[in-house]
Coordinates of C-alpha atoms in Angstrom, one line a residue:
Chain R
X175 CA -29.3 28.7 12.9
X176 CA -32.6 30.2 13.3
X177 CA -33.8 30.2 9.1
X178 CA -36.3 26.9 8.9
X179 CA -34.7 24.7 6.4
X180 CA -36.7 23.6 3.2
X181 CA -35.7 20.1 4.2
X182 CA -33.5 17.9 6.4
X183 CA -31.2 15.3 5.2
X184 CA -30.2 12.6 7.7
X185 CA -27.4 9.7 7.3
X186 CA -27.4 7.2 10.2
X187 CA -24.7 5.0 9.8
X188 CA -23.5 1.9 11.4
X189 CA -21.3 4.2 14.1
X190 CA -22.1 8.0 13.2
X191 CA -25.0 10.3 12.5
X192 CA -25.2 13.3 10.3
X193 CA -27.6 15.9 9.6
X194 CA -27.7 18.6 7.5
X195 CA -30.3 22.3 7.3
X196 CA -30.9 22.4 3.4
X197 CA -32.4 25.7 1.9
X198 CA -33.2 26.7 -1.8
X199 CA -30.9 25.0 -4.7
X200 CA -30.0 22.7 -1.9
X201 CA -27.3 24.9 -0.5
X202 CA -26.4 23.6 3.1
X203 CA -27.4 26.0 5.8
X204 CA -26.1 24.0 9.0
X205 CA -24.5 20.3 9.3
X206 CA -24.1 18.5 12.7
X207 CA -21.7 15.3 12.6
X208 CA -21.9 12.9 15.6
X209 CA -20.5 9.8 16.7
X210 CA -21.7 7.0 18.2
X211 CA -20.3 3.6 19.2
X212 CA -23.9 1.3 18.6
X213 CA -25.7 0.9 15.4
X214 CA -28.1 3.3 15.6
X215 CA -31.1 4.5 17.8
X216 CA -34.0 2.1 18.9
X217 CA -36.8 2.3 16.8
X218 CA -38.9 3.4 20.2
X219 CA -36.0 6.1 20.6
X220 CA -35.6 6.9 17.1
X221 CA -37.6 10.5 16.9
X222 CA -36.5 11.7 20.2
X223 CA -33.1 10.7 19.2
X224 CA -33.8 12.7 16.2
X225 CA -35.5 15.7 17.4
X226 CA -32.4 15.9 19.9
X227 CA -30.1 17.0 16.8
X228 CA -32.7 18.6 14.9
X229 CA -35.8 20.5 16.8
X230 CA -33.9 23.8 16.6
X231 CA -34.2 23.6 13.0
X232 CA -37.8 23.3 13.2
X233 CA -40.9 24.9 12.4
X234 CA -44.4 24.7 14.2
X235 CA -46.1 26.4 11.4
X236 CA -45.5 23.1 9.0
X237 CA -43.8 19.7 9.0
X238 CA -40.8 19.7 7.4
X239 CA -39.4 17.1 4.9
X240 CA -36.7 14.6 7.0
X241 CA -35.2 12.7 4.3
X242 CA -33.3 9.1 5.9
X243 CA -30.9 6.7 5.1
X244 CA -29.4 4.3 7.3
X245 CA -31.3 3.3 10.1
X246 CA -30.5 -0.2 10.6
X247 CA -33.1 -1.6 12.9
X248 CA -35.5 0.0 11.4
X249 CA -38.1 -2.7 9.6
X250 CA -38.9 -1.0 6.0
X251 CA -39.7 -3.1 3.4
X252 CA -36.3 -3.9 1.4
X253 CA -36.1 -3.6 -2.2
X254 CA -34.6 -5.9 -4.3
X255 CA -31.9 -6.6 -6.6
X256 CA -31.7 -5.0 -9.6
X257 CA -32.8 -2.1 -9.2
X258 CA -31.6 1.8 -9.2
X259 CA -29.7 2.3 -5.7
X260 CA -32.8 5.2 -4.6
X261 CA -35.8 5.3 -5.9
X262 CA -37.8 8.4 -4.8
X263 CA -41.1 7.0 -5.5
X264 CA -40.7 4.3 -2.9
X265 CA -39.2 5.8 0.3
X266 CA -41.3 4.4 2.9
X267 CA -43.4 6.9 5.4
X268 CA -41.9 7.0 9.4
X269 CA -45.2 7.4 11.6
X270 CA -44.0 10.2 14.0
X271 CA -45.7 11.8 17.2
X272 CA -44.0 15.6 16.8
X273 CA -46.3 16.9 14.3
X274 CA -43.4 19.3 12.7
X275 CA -41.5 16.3 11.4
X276 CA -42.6 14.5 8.3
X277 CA -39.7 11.7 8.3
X278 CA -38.9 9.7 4.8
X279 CA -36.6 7.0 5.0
X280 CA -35.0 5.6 2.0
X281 CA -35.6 1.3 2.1
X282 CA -32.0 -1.0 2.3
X283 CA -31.5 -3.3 -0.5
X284 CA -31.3 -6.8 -0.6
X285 CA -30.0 -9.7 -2.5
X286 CA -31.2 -13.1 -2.7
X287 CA -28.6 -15.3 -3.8
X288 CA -27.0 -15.2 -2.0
X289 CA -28.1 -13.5 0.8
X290 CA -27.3 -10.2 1.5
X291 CA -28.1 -6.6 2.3
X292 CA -27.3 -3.0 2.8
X293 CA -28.8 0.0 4.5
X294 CA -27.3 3.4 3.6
X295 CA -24.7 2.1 0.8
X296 CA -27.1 2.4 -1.8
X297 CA -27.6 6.0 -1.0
X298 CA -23.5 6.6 -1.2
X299 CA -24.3 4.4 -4.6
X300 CA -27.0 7.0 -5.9
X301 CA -24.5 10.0 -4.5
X302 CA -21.6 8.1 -6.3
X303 CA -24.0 8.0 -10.0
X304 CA -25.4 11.8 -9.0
X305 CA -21.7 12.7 -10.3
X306 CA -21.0 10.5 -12.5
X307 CA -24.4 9.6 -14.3
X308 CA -22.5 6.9 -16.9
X309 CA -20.4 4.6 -14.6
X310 CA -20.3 1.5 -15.4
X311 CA -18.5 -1.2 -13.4
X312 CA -18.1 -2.1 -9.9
X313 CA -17.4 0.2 -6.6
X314 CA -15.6 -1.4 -3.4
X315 CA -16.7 0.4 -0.4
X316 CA -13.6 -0.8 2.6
X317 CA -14.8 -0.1 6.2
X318 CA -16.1 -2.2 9.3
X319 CA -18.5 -3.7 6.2
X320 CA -16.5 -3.6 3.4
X321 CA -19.0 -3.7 0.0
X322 CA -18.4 -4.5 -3.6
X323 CA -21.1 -3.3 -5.3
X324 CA -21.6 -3.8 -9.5
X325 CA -24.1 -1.2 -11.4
X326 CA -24.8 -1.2 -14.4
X327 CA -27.1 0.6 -16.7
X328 CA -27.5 2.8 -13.3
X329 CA -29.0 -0.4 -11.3
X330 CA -26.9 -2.4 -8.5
X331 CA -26.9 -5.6 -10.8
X332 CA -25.4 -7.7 -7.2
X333 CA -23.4 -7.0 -4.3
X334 CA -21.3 -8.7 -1.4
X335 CA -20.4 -7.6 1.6
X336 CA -17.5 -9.0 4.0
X337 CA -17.0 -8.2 7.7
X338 CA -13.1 -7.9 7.1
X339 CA -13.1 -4.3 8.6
X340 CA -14.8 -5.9 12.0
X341 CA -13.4 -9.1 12.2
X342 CA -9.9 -7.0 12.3
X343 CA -11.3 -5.1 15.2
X344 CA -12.2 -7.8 17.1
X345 CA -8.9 -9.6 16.9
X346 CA -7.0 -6.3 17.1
X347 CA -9.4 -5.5 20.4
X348 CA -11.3 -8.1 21.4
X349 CA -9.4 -11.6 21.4
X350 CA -6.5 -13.2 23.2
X351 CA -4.2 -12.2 20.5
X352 CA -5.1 -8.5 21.0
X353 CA -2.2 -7.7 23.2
X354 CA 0.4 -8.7 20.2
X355 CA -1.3 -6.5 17.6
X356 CA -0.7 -2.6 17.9
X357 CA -3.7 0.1 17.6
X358 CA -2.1 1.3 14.1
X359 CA 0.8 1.9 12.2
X360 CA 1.4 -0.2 8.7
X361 CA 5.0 -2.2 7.5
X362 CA 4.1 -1.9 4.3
X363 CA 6.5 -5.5 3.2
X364 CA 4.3 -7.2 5.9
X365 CA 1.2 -5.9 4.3
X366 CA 1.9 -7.1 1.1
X367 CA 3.3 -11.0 1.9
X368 CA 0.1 -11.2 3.9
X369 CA -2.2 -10.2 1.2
X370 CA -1.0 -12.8 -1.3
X371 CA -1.1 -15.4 1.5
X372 CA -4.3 -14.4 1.9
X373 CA -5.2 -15.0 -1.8
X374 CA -3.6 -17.8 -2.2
X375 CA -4.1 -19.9 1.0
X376 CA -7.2 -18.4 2.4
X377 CA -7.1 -21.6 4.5
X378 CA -3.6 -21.0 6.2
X379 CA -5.9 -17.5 7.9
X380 CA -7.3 -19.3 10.6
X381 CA -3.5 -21.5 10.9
X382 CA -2.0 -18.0 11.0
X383 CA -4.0 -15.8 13.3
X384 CA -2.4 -17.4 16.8
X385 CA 1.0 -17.6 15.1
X386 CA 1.1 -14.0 15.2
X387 CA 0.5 -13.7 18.5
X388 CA 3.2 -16.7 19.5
X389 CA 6.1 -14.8 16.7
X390 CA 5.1 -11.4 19.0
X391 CA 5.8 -13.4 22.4
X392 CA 9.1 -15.1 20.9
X393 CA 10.4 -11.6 19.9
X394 CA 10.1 -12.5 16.0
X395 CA 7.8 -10.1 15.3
X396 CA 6.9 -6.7 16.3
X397 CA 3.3 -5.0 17.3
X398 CA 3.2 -3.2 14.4
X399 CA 4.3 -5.6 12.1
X400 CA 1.3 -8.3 13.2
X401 CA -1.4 -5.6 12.8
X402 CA -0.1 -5.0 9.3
X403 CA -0.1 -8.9 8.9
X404 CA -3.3 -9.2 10.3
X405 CA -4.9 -6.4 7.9
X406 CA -3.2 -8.0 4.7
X407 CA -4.6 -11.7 5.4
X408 CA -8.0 -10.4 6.1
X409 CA -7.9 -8.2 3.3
X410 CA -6.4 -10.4 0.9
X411 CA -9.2 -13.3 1.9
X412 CA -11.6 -11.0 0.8
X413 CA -10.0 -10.3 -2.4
X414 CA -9.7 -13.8 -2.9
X415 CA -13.2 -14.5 -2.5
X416 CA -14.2 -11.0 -4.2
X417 CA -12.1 -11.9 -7.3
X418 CA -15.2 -11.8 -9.7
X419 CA -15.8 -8.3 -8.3
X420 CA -12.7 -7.0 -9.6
X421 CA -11.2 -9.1 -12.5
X422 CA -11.0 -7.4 -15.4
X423 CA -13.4 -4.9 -14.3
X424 CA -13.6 -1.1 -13.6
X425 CA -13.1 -0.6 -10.2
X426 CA -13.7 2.7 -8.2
X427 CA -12.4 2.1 -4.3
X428 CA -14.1 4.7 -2.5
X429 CA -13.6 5.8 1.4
X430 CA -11.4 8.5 3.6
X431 CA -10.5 5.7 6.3
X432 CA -7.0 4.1 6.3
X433 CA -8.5 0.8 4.8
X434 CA -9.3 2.7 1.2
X435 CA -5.2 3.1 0.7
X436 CA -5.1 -0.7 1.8
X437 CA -7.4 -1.9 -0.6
X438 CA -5.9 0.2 -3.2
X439 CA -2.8 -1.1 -2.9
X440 CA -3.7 -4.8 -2.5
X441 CA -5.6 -4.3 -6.1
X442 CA -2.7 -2.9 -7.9
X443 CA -0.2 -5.3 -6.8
X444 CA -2.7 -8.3 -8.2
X445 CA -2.9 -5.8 -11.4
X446 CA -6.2 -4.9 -10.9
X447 CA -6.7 -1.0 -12.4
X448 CA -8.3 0.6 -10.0
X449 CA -9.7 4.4 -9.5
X450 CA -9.1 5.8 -5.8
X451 CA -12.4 8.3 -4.9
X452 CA -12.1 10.1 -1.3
X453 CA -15.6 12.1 -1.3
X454 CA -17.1 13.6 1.8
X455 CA -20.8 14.3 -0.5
X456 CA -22.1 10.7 -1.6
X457 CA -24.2 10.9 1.5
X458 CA -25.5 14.1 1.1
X459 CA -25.6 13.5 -3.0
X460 CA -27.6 10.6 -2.3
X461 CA -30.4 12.2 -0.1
X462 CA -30.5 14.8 -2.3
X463 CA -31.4 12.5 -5.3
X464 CA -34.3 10.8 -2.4
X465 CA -35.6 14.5 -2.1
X466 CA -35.4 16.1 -5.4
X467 CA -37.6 13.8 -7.2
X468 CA -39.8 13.4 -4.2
X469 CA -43.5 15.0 -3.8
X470 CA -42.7 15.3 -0.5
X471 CA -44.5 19.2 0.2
Chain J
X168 CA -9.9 -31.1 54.9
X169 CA -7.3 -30.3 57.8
X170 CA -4.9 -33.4 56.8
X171 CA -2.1 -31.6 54.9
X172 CA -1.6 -33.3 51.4
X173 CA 2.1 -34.4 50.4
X174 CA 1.6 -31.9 47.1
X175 CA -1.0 -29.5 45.2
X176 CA -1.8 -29.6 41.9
X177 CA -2.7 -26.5 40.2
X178 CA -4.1 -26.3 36.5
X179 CA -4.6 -22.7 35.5
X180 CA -6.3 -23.1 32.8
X181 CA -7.5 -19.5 30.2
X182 CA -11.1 -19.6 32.1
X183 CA -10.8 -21.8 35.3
X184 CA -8.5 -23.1 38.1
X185 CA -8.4 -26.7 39.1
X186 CA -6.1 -27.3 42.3
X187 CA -6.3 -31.1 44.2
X188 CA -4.8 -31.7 47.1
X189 CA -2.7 -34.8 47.1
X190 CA -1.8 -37.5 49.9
X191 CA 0.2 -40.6 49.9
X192 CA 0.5 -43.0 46.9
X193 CA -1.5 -39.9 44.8
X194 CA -4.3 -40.5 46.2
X195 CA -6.8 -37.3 45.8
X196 CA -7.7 -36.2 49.0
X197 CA -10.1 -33.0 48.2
X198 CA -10.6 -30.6 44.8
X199 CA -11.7 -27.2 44.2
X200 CA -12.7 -25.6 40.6
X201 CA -13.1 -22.3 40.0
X202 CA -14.5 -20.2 36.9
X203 CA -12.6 -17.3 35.5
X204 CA -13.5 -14.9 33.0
X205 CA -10.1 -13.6 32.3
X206 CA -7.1 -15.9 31.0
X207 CA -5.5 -16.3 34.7
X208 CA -3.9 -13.7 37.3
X209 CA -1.7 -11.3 36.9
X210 CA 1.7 -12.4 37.6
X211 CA 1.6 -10.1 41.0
X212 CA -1.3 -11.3 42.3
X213 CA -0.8 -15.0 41.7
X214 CA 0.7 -15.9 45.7
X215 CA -2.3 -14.4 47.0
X216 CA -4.9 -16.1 44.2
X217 CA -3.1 -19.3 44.7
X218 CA -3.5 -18.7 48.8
X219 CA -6.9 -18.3 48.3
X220 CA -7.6 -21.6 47.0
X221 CA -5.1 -23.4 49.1
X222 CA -4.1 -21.9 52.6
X223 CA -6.3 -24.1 54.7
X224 CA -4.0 -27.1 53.1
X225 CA -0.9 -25.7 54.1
X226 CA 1.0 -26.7 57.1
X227 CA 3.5 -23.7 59.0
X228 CA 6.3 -26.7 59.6
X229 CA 7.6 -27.3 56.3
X230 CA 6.7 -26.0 52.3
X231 CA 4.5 -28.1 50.6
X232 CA 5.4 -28.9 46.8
X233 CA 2.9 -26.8 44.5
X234 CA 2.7 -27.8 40.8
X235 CA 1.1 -25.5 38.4
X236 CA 0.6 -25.9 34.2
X237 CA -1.4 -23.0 32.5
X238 CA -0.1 -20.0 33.8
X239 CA -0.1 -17.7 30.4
X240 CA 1.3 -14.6 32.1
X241 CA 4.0 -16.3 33.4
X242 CA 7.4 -15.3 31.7
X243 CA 8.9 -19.0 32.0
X244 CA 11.6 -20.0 29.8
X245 CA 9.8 -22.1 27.2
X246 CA 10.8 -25.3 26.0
X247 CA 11.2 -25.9 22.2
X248 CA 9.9 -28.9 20.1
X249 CA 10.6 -31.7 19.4
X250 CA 10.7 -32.4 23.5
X251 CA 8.7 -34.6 25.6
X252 CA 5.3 -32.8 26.4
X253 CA 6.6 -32.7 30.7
X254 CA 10.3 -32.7 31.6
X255 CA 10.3 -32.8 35.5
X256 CA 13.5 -31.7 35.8
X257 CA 12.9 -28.6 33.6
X258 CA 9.9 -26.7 36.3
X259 CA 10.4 -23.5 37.2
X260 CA 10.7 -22.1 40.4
X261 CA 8.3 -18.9 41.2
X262 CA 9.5 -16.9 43.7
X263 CA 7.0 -16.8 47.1
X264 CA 7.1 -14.4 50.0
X265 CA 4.8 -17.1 52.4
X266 CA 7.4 -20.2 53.5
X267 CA 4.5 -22.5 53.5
X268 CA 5.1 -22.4 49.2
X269 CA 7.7 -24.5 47.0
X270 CA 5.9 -23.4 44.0
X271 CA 7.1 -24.9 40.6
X272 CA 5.7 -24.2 36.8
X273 CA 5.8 -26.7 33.8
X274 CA 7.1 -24.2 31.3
X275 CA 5.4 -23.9 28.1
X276 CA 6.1 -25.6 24.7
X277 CA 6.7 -23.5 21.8
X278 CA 7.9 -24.3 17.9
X279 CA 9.5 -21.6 15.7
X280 CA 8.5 -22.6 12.1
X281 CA 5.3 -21.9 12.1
X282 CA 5.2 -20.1 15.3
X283 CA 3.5 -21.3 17.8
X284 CA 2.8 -21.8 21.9
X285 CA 0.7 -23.3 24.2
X286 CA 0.6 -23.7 27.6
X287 CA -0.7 -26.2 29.8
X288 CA -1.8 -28.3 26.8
X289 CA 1.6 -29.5 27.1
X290 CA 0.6 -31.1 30.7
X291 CA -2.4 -32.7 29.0
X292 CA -0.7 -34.2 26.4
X293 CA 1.7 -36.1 29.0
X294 CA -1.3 -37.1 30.8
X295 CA -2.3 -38.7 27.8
X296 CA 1.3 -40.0 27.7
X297 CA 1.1 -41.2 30.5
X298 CA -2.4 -43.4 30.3
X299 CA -1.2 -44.4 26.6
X300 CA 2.4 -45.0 26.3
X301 CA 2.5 -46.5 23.4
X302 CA 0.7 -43.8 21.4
X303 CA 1.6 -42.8 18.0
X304 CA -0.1 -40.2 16.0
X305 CA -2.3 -37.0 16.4
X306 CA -4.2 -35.5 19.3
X307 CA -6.8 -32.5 18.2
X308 CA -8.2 -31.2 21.8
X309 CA -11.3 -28.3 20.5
X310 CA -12.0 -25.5 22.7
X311 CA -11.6 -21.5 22.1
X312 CA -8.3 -22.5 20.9
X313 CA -7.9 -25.6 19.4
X314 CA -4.9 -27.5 19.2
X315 CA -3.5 -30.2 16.7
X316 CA -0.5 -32.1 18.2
X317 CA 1.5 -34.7 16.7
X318 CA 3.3 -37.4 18.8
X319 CA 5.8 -39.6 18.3
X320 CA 7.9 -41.2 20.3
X321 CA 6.8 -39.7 23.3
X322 CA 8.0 -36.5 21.8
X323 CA 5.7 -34.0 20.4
X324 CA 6.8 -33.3 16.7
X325 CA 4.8 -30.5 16.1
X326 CA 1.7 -28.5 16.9
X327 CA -1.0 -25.9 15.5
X328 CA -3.3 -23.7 17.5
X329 CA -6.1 -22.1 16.1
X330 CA -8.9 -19.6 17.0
X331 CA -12.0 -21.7 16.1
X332 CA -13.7 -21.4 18.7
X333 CA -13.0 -17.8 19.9
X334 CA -13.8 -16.6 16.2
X335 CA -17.2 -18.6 16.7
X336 CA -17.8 -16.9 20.0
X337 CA -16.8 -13.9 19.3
X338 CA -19.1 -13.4 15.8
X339 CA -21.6 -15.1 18.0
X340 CA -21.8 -12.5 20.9
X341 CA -20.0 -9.4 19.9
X342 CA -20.2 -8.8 16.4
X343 CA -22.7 -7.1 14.2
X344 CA -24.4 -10.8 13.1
X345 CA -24.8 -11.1 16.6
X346 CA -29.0 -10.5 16.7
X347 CA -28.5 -13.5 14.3
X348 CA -26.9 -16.4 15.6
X349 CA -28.3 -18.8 18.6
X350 CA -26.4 -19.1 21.5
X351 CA -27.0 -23.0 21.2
X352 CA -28.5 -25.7 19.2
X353 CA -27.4 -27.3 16.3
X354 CA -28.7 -28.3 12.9
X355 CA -26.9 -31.3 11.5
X356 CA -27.4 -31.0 7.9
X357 CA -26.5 -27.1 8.3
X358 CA -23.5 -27.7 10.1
X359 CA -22.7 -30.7 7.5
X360 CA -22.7 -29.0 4.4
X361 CA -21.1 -25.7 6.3
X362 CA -17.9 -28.4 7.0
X363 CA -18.1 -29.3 3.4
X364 CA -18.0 -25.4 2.4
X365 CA -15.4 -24.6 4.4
X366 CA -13.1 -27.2 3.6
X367 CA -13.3 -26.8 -0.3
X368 CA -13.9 -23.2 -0.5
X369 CA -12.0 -21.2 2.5
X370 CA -12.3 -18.1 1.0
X371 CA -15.6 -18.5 0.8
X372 CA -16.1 -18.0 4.7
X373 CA -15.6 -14.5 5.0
X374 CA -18.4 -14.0 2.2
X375 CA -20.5 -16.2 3.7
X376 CA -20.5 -14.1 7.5
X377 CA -23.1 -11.2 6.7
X378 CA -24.8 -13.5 4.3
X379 CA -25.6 -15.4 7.3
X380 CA -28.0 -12.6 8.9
X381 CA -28.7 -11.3 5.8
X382 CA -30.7 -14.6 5.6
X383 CA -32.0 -14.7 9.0
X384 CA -33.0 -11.1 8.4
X385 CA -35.0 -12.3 5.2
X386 CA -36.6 -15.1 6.8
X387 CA -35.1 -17.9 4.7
X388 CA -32.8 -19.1 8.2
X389 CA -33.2 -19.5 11.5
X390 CA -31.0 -19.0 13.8
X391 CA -30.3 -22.1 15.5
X392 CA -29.1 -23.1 11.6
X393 CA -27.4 -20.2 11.7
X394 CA -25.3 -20.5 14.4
X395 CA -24.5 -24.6 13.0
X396 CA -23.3 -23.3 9.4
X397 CA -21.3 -20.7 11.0
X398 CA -19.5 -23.3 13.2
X399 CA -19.3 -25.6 10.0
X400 CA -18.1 -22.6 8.1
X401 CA -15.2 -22.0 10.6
X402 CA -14.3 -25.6 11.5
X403 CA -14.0 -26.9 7.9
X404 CA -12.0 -23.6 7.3
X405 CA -9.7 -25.4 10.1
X406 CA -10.1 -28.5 8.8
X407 CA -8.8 -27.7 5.1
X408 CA -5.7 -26.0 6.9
X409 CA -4.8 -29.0 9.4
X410 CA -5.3 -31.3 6.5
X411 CA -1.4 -33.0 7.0
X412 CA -3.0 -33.5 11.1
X413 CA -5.3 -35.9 10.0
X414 CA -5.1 -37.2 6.8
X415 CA -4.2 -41.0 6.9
X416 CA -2.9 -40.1 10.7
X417 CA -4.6 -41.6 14.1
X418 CA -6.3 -39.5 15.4
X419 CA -8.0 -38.8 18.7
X420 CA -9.9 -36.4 19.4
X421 CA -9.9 -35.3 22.7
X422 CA -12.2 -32.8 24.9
X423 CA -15.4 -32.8 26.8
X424 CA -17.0 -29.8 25.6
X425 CA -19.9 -29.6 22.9
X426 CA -17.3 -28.5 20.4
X427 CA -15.4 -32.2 20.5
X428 CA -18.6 -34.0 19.0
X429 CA -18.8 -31.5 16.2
X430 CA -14.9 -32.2 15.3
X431 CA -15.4 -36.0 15.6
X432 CA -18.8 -35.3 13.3
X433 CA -16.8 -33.3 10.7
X434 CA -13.6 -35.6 10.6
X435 CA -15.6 -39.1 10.4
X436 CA -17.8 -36.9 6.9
X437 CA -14.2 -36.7 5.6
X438 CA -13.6 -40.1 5.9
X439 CA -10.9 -39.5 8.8
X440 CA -10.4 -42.5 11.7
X441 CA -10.6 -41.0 14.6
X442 CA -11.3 -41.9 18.1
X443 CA -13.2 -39.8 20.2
X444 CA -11.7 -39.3 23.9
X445 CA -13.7 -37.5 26.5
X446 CA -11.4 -37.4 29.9
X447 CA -11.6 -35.5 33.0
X448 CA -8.6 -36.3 34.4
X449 CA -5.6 -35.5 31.3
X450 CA -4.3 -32.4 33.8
X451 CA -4.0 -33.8 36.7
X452 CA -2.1 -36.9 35.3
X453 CA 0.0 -34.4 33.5
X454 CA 0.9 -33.1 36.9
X455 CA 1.3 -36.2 38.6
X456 CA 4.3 -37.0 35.5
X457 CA 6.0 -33.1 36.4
X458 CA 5.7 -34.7 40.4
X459 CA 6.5 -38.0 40.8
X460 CA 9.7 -37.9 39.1
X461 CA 10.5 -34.0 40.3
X462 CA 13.3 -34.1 43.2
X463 CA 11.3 -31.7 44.9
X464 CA 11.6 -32.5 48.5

């Protein structure tokens, strides 16, 4: 891809990094996806990081617009709570040494009470309103963060994020249960018992967690069976504690990983009503609403 | 020490070995601990670990009685509660290629409703036994697992393990709250109303994980607080669910790790009487019960 781009949009999440070429009308020229297994560059690495998926797409007859979201470790200063999810007027300026990059990165938000924060979902939140300009209600994003995010009136009103998603990978991985609990697979009927347990006794979690591993070992239970345990008390914990979130309210679950289905699922057999949304584009949707609006030249 | 003992003691415990070598009347004639990151050796290479530690006590004119608790990888028949913590005639005989071995295991306890297992706690508990006959009530020993066991009648009753202290240590080093949690220290009045927390509202604990470093992040924490409200968090979660362990029981706390204080700590703010016991030597009088009455020759 040879054609410079008119501007560069870049998502660096948590465990991936994706870049797209824009050209006029914000059609997508190029897009490069990679993976990663840490959360994000260094902020001493971060433009030669950069420059490594993008220099090809450069120019040295002007800088071109780099439009960010994500970037963890990077120190911006946060907004706050409420507030619309990207404001264009306020991305904050990335000093850079390559003078063919002029690098925008759009600020995380944060909550005060109680605490909390997020860097990149309130770009998938300005993607998500990009489409569908009058939602009002709350979106649940699952994933190694899962978030529950209420907008109203186009602002994030408050948010809460759990660690459900990472807590079941370092059980599943990471613990001395791990050999009892299998890579993947679901038993549905499992699922489901564990997810009101976890609703209604979020206590009998932490009383439940080794007894997995002992039923596994006595032969009462198999692999598969404990993972889908596992999933459905963490899950249902959350819910438990996320009830507010989605009580009577108008929920969107949004995601392509195998926790969206989960979450679904769980919601409907509480009663909840809840709207399933698999979208590849909130990212990209996002940025663009960073750079549209921008007077970035 | 070239005197060969009349019998070794072996505690193989998830992260290190204890073996004494014994002489006449029980008398210890020399020790050797060793730190292990992984939870013991694997079943084939256990003759040659437990040769490693012990050759140079081994005489070539007759086998020498070896007693060993712990031993997780070991596929012994367990024994089922309600039992007697040690029966020496239930050990199990490992197979040894070197003649200079009798080798016998204390098999494992384990309860079917709620599922559950330990090893080697079992031999602690019996040395408890053992010092205090008479005892009636509940013995809570913290550590990465922590165990509540209820005893009666020299039998235990029942039992419930839980992942305390491996969930602290494992959001503490390897998670993505990591950056914000000390690896020491504690606040008292954090960790207090963390207990509190966790006891009344479970549910609350997995909301309260990235709110954590979302604080610290912010400025309004640090992290030696921190890492005191996430122990509070996670202890009072246990705490809620072992409720029928210790309320109106008596019961001793038992362990000499940093961890026992806090549970003592928490227990006495609930109103719980509980007596603190730090012993070195629970194991090895756990062994000396599987021994002295064993018809091992």
């Amino acid at each position: 891809m040879r054609a410079s781009p008119k501007w560069i949009a870049v998502e660096w999440a948590a465990t991936h990094v994706r870049v797209w070429a824009m050209g006029a009308n914000n059609k997508v020229l190029a897009e490069v996806n990679r993976d990663y297994s840490t959360d994000g560059p260094d902020l001493a690495g971060l433009e030669s990081a950069l420059l490594g998926l993008i220099s090809e797409w450069l120019t040295p007859e002007h800088a071109t617009p780099v439009i960010c979201c994500g970037m963890t470790r990077l120190k911006t200063p946060w907004r706050a709570v409420p507030c619309v999810p990207v404001d264009p007027h306020q991305l904050v300026r990335m000093p850079t040494q390559d003078a063919r990059l002029d690098v925008r990165v759009i600020p995380g938000i944060m909550q005060r009470n109680p605490s909390d924060m997020m860097f990149g979902t309130e770009t998938l939140i300005a993607g998500f309103l990009a489409l569908r300009p009058g939602f009002d209600g709350v979106i649940c994003l699952p994933g190694a963060h899962s978030r529950w995010v209420h907008i109203s009136a186009r602002e994030i009103v408050s948010f809460a994020t759990y660690l459900t998603g990472e807590l079941l990978a370092l059980l599943a991985k990471r613990s001395s249960i791990s050999p009892s609990i299998a890579d993947n697979g679901l038993d549905n009927a499992a699922f489901d018992q564990a997810v009101a347990t976890g609703l209604s006794h979020p206590a009998s979690v932490s009383a439940r967690l080794y007894s997995l591993h002992a039923s596994v070992l006595n032969g009462d239970l198999d692999a598969v069976s404990a993972r889908s345990t596992l999933s459905g008390l963490l899950i249902g914990q959350e819910l438990g504690a996320a009830r507010p979130y989605w009580l009577g309210q108008n929920v969107v679950v949004e995601g392509t990983v195998t926790e969206t289905d989960m979450y679904v699922a769980a919601l409907r057999t509480q009663g909840a009503e809840v709207e399933r949304l698999a979208s590849e584009v909130l990212a990209l949707e996002g940025l663009k609403v960073a750079y549209e609006k921008e007077d970035v030249k």
